[in-house]
mmCIF file with all atom_site columns, C-alpha atoms in Angstrom:
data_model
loop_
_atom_site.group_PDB
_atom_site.id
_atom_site.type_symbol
_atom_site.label_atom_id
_atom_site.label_alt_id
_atom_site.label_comp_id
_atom_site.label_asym_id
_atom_site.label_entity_id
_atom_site.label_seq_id
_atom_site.pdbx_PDB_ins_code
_atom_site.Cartn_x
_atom_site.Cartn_y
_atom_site.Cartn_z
_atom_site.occupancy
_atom_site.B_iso_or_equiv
_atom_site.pdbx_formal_charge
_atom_site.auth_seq_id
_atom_site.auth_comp_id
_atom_site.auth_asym_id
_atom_site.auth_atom_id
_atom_site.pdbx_PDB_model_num
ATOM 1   C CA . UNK A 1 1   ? -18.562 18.262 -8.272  1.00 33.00 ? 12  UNK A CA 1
ATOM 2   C CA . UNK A 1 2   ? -16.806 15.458 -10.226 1.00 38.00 ? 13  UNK A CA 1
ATOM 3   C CA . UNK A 1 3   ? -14.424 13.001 -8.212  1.00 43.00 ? 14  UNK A CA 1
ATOM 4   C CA . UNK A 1 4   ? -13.282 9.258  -8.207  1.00 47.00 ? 15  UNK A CA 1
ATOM 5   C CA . UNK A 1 5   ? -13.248 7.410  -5.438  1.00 47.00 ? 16  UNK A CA 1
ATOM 6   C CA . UNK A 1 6   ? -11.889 3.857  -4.566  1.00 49.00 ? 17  UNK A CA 1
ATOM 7   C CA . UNK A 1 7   ? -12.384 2.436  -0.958  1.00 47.00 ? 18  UNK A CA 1
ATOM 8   C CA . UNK A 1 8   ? -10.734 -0.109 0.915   1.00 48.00 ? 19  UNK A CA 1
ATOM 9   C CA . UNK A 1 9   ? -12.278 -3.160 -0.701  1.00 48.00 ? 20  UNK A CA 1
ATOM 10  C CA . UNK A 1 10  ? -11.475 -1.446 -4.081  1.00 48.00 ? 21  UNK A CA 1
ATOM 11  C CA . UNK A 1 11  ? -15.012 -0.739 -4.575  1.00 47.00 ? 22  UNK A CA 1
ATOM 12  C CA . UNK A 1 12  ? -15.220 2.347  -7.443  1.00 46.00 ? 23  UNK A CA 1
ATOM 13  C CA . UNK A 1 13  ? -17.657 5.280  -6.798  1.00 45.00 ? 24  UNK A CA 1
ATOM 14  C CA . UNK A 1 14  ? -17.814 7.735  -9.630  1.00 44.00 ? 25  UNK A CA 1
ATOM 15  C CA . UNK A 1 15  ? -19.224 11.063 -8.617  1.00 39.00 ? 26  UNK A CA 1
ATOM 16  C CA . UNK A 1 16  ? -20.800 13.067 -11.760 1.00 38.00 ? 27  UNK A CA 1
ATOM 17  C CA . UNK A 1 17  ? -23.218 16.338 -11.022 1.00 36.00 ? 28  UNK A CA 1
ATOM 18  C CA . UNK A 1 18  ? -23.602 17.101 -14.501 1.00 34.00 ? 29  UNK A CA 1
ATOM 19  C CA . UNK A 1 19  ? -25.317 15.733 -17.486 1.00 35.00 ? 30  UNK A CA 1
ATOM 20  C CA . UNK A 1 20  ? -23.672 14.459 -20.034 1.00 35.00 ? 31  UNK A CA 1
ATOM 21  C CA . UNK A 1 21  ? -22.059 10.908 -21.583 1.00 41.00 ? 32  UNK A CA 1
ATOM 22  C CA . UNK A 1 22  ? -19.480 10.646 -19.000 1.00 51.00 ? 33  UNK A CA 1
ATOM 23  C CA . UNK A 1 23  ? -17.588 13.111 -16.640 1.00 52.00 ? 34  UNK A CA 1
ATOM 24  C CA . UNK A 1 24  ? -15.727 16.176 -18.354 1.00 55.00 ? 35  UNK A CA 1
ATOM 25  C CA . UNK A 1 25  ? -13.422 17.219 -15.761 1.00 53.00 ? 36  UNK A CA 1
ATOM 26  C CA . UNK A 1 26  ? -11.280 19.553 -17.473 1.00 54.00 ? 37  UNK A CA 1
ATOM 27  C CA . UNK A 1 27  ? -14.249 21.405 -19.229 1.00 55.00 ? 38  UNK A CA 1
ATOM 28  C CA . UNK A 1 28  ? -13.225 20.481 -23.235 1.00 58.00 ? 39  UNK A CA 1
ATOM 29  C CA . UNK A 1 29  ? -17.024 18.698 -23.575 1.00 59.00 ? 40  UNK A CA 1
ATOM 30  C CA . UNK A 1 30  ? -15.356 15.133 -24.104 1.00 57.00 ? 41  UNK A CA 1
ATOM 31  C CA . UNK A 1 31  ? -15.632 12.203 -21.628 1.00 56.00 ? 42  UNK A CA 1
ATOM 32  C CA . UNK A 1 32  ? -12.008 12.289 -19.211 1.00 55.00 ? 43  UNK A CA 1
ATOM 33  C CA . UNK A 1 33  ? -12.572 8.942  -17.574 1.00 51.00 ? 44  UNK A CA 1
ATOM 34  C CA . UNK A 1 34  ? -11.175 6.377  -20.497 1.00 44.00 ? 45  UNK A CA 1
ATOM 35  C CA . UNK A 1 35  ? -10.386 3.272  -18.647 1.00 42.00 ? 46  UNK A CA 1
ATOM 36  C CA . UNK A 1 36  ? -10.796 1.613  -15.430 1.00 41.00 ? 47  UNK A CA 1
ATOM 37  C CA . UNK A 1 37  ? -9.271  -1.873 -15.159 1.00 42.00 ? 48  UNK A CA 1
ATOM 38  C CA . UNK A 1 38  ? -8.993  -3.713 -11.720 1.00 42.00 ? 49  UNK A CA 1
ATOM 39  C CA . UNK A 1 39  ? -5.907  -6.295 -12.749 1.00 42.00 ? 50  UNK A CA 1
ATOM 40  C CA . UNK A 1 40  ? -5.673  -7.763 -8.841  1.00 44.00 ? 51  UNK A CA 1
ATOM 41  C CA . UNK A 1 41  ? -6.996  -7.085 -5.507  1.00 43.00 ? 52  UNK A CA 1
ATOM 42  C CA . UNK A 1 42  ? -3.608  -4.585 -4.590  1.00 46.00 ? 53  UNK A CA 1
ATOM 43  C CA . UNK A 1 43  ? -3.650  -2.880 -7.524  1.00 45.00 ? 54  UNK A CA 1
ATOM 44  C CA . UNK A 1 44  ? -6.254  -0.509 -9.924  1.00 46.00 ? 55  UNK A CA 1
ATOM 45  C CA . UNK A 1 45  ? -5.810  1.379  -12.883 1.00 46.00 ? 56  UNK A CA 1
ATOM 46  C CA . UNK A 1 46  ? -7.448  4.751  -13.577 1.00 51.00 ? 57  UNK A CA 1
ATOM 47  C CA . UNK A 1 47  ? -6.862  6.748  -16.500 1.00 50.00 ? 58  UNK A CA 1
ATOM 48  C CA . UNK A 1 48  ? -8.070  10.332 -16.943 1.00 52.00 ? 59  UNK A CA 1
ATOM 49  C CA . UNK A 1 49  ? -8.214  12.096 -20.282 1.00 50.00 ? 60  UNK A CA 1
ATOM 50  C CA . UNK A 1 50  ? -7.125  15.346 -20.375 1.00 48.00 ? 61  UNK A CA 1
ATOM 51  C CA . UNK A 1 51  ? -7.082  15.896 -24.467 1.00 51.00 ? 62  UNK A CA 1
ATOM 52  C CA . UNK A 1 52  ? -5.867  18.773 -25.839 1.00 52.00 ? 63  UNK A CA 1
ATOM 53  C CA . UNK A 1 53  ? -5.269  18.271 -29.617 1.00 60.00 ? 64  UNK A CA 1
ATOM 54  C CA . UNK A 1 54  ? -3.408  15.101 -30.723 1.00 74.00 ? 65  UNK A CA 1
ATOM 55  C CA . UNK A 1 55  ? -0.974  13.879 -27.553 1.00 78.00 ? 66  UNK A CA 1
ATOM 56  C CA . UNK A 1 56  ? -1.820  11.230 -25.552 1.00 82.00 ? 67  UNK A CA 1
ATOM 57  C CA . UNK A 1 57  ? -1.009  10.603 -21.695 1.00 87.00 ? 68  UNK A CA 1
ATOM 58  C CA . UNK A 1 58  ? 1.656   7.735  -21.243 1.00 91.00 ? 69  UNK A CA 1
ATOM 59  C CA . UNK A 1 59  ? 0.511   4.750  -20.842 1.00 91.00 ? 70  UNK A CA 1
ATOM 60  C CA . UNK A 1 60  ? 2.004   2.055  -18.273 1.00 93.00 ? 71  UNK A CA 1
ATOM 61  C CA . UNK A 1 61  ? 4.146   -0.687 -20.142 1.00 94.00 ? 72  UNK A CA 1
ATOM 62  C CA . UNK A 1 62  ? 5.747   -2.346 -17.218 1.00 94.00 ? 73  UNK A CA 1
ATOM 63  C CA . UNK A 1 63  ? 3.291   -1.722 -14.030 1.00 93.00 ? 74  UNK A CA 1
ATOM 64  C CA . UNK A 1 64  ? 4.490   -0.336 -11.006 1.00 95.00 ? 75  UNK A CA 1
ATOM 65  C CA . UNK A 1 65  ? 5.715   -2.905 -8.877  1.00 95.00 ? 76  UNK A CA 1
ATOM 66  C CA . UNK A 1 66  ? 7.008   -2.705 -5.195  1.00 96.00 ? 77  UNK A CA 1
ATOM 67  C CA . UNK A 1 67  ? 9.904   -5.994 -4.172  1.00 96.00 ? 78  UNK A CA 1
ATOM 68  C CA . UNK A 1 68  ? 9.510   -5.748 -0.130  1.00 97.00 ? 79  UNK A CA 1
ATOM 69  C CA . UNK A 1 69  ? 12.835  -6.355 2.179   1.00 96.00 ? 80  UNK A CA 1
ATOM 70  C CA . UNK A 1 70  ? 12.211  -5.713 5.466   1.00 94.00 ? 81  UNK A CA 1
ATOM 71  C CA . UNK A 1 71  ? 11.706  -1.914 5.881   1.00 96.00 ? 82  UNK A CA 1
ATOM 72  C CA . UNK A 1 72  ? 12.162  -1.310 2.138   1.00 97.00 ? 83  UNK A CA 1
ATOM 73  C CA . UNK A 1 73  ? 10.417  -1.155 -1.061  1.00 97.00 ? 84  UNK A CA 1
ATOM 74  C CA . UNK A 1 74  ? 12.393  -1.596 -4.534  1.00 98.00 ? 85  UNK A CA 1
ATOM 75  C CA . UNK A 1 75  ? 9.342   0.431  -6.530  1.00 98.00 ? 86  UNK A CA 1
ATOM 76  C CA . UNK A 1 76  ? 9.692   0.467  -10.382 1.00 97.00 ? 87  UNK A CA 1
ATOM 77  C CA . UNK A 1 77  ? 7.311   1.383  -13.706 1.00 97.00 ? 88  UNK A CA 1
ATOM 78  C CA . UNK A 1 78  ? 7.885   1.301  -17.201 1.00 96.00 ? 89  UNK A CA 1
ATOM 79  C CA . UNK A 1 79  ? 5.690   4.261  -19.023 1.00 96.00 ? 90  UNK A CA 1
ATOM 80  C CA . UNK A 1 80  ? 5.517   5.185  -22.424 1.00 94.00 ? 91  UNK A CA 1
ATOM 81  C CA . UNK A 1 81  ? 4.752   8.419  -24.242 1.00 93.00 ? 92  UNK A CA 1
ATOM 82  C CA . UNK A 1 82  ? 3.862   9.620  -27.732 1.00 90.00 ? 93  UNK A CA 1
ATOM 83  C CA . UNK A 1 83  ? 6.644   11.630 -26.568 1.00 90.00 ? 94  UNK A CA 1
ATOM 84  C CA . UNK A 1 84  ? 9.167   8.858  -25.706 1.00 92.00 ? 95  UNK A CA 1
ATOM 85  C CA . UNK A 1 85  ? 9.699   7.344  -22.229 1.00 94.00 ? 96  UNK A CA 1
ATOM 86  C CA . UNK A 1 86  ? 12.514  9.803  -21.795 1.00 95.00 ? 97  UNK A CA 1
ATOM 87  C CA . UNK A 1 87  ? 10.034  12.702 -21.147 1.00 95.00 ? 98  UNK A CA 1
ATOM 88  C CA . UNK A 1 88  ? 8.142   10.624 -18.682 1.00 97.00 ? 99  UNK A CA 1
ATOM 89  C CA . UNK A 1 89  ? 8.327   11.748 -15.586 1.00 97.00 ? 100 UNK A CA 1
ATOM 90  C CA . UNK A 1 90  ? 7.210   9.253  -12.575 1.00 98.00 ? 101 UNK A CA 1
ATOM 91  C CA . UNK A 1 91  ? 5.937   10.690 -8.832  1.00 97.00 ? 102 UNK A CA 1
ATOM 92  C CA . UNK A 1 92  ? 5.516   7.948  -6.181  1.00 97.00 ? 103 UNK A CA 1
ATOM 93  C CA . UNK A 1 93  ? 3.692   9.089  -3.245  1.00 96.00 ? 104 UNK A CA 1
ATOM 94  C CA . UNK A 1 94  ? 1.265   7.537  -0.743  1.00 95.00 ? 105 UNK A CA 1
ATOM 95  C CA . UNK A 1 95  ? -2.501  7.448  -0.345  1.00 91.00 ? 106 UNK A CA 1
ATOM 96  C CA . UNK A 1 96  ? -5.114  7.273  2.322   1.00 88.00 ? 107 UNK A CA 1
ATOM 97  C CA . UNK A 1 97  ? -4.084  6.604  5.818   1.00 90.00 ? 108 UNK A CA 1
ATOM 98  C CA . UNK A 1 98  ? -0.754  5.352  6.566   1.00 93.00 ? 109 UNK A CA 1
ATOM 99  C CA . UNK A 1 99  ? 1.054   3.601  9.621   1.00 95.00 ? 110 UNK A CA 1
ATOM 100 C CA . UNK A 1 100 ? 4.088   5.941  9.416   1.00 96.00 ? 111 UNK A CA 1
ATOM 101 C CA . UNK A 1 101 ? 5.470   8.537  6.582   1.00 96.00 ? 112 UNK A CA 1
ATOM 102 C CA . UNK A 1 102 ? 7.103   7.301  3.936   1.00 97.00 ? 113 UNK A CA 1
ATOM 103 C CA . UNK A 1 103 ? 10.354  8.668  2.399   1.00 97.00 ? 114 UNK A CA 1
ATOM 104 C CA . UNK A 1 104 ? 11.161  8.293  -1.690  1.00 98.00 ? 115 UNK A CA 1
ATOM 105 C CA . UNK A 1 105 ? 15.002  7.972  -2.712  1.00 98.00 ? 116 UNK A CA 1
ATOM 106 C CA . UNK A 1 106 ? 13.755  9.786  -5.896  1.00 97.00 ? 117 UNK A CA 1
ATOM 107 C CA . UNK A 1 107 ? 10.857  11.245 -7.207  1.00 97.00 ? 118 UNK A CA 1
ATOM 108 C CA . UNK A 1 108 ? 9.569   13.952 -9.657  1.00 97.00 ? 119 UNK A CA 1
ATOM 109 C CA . UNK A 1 109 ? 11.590  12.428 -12.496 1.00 98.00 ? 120 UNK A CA 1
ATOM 110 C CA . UNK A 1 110 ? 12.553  10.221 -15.318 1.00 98.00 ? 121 UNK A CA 1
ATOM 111 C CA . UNK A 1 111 ? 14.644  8.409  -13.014 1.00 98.00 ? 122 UNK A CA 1
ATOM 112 C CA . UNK A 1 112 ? 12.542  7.890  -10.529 1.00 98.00 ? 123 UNK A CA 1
ATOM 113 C CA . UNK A 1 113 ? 11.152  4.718  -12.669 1.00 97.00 ? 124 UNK A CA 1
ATOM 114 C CA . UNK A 1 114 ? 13.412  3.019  -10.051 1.00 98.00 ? 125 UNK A CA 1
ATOM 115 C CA . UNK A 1 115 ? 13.101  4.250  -6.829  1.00 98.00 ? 126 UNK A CA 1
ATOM 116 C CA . UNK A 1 116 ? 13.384  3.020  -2.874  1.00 98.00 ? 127 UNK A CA 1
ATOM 117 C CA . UNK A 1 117 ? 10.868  3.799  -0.540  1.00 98.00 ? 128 UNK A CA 1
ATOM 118 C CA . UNK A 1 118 ? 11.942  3.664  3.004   1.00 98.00 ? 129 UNK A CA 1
ATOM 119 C CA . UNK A 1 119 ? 9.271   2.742  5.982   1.00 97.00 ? 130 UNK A CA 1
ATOM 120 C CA . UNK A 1 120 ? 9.095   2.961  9.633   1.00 96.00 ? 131 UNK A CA 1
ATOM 121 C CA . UNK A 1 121 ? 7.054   1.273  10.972  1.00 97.00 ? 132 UNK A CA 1
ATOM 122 C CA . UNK A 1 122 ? 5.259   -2.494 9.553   1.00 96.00 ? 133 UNK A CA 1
ATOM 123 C CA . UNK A 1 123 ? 1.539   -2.352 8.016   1.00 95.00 ? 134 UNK A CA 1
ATOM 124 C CA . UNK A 1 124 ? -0.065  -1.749 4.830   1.00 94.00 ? 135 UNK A CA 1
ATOM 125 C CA . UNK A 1 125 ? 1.018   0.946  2.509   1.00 95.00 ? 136 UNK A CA 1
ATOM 126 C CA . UNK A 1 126 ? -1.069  2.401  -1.038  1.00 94.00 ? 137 UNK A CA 1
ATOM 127 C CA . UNK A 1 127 ? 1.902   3.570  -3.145  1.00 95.00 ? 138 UNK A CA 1
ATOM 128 C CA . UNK A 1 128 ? 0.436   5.796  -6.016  1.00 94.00 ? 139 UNK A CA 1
ATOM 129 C CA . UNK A 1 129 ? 2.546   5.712  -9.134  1.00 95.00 ? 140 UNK A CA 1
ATOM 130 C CA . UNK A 1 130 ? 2.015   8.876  -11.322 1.00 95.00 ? 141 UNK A CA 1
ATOM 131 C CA . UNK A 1 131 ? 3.362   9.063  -14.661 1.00 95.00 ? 142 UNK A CA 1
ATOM 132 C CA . UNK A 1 132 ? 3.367   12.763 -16.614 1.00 94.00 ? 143 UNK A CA 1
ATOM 133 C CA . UNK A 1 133 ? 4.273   13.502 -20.091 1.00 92.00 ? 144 UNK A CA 1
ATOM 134 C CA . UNK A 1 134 ? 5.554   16.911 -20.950 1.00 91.00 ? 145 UNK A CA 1
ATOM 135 C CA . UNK A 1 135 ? 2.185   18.136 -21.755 1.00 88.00 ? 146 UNK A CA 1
ATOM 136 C CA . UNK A 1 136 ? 0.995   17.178 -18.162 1.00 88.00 ? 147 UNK A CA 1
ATOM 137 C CA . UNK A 1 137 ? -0.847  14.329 -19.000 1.00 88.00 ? 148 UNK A CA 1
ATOM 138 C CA . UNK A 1 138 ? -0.933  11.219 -16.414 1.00 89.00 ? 149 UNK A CA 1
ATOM 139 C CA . UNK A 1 139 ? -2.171  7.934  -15.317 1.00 91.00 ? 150 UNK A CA 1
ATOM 140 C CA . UNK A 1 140 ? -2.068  6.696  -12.050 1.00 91.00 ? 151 UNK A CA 1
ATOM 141 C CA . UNK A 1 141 ? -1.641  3.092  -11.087 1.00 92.00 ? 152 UNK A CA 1
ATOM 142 C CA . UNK A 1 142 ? -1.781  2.263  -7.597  1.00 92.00 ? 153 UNK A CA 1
ATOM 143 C CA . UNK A 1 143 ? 0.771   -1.109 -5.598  1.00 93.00 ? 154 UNK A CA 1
ATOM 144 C CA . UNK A 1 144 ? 0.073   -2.004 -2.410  1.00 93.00 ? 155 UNK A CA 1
ATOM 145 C CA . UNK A 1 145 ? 3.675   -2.406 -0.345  1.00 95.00 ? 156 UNK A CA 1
ATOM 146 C CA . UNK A 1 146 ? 2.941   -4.896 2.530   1.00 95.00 ? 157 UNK A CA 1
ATOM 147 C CA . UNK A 1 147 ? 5.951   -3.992 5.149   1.00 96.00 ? 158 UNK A CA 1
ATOM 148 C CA . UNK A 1 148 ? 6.569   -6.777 8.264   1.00 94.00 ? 159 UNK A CA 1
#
């Protein structure tokens, strides 16, 4: 079993049951964990290789941010692609326990690089931001949104 796990105090447990360099989670005999950065305490950055030949996953130019009013979260991200940003495609969702569901103006697409997420109830919310290239290659960033 191969996972990555981040807990609440953004404490990184890598999980690796075979041998090897580095995990291989999609079998090809290469390393898939590249890069882990912590840039602040709400936010992390894991990226997973998946290669298959020469594409790359995107890669996040503008982070994603969430601007809280009230009940409300203007989220937006900036990815690019070997492909262009134009085939990016951006999924917001959120993860671990949460006070109340969430609800996404847009998601699943290009133009969900700016997107509102709606909240019903105050506390603190992990919004996972992941971007896909047309190959199905991601990275994940994670934004904390901090509701009143």
């Amino acid at each position: 079993m191969q996972s990555v796990d981040i807990d609440r105090n953004g404490k990184l447990d890598l999980v690796v049951n075979n041998v090897g360099i580095g995990p291989d989670f999609n079998g090809d005999g290469h390393p898939d964990l590249a890069t882990t950065q912590v840039f602040d305490a709400p936010a992390i950055h894991v990226m997973l290789n998946n290669h298959q030949g020469k594409n790359l996953p995107p890669t996040f130019v503008n982070p994603p941010s969430a601007e809280v009013k009230e009940r409300t979260a203007q989220l937006s991200v900036i990815a690019d692609d070997d492909s262009g940003e134009a085939k990016v495609t951006y999924t917001w969702s959120t993860i671990g326990p949460t006070p109340a569901p969430v609800t996404f103006s847009v998601n699943g697409s290009n133009d969900a690089q700016n997107a509102q997420a709606t909240f019903t109830k105050s506390g603190n919310y992990i919004v996972q931001c992941k971007a896909t290239d047309k190959q199905g290659l991601s990275v994940i960033k994670l934004v904390v949104a901090k509701i009143p």
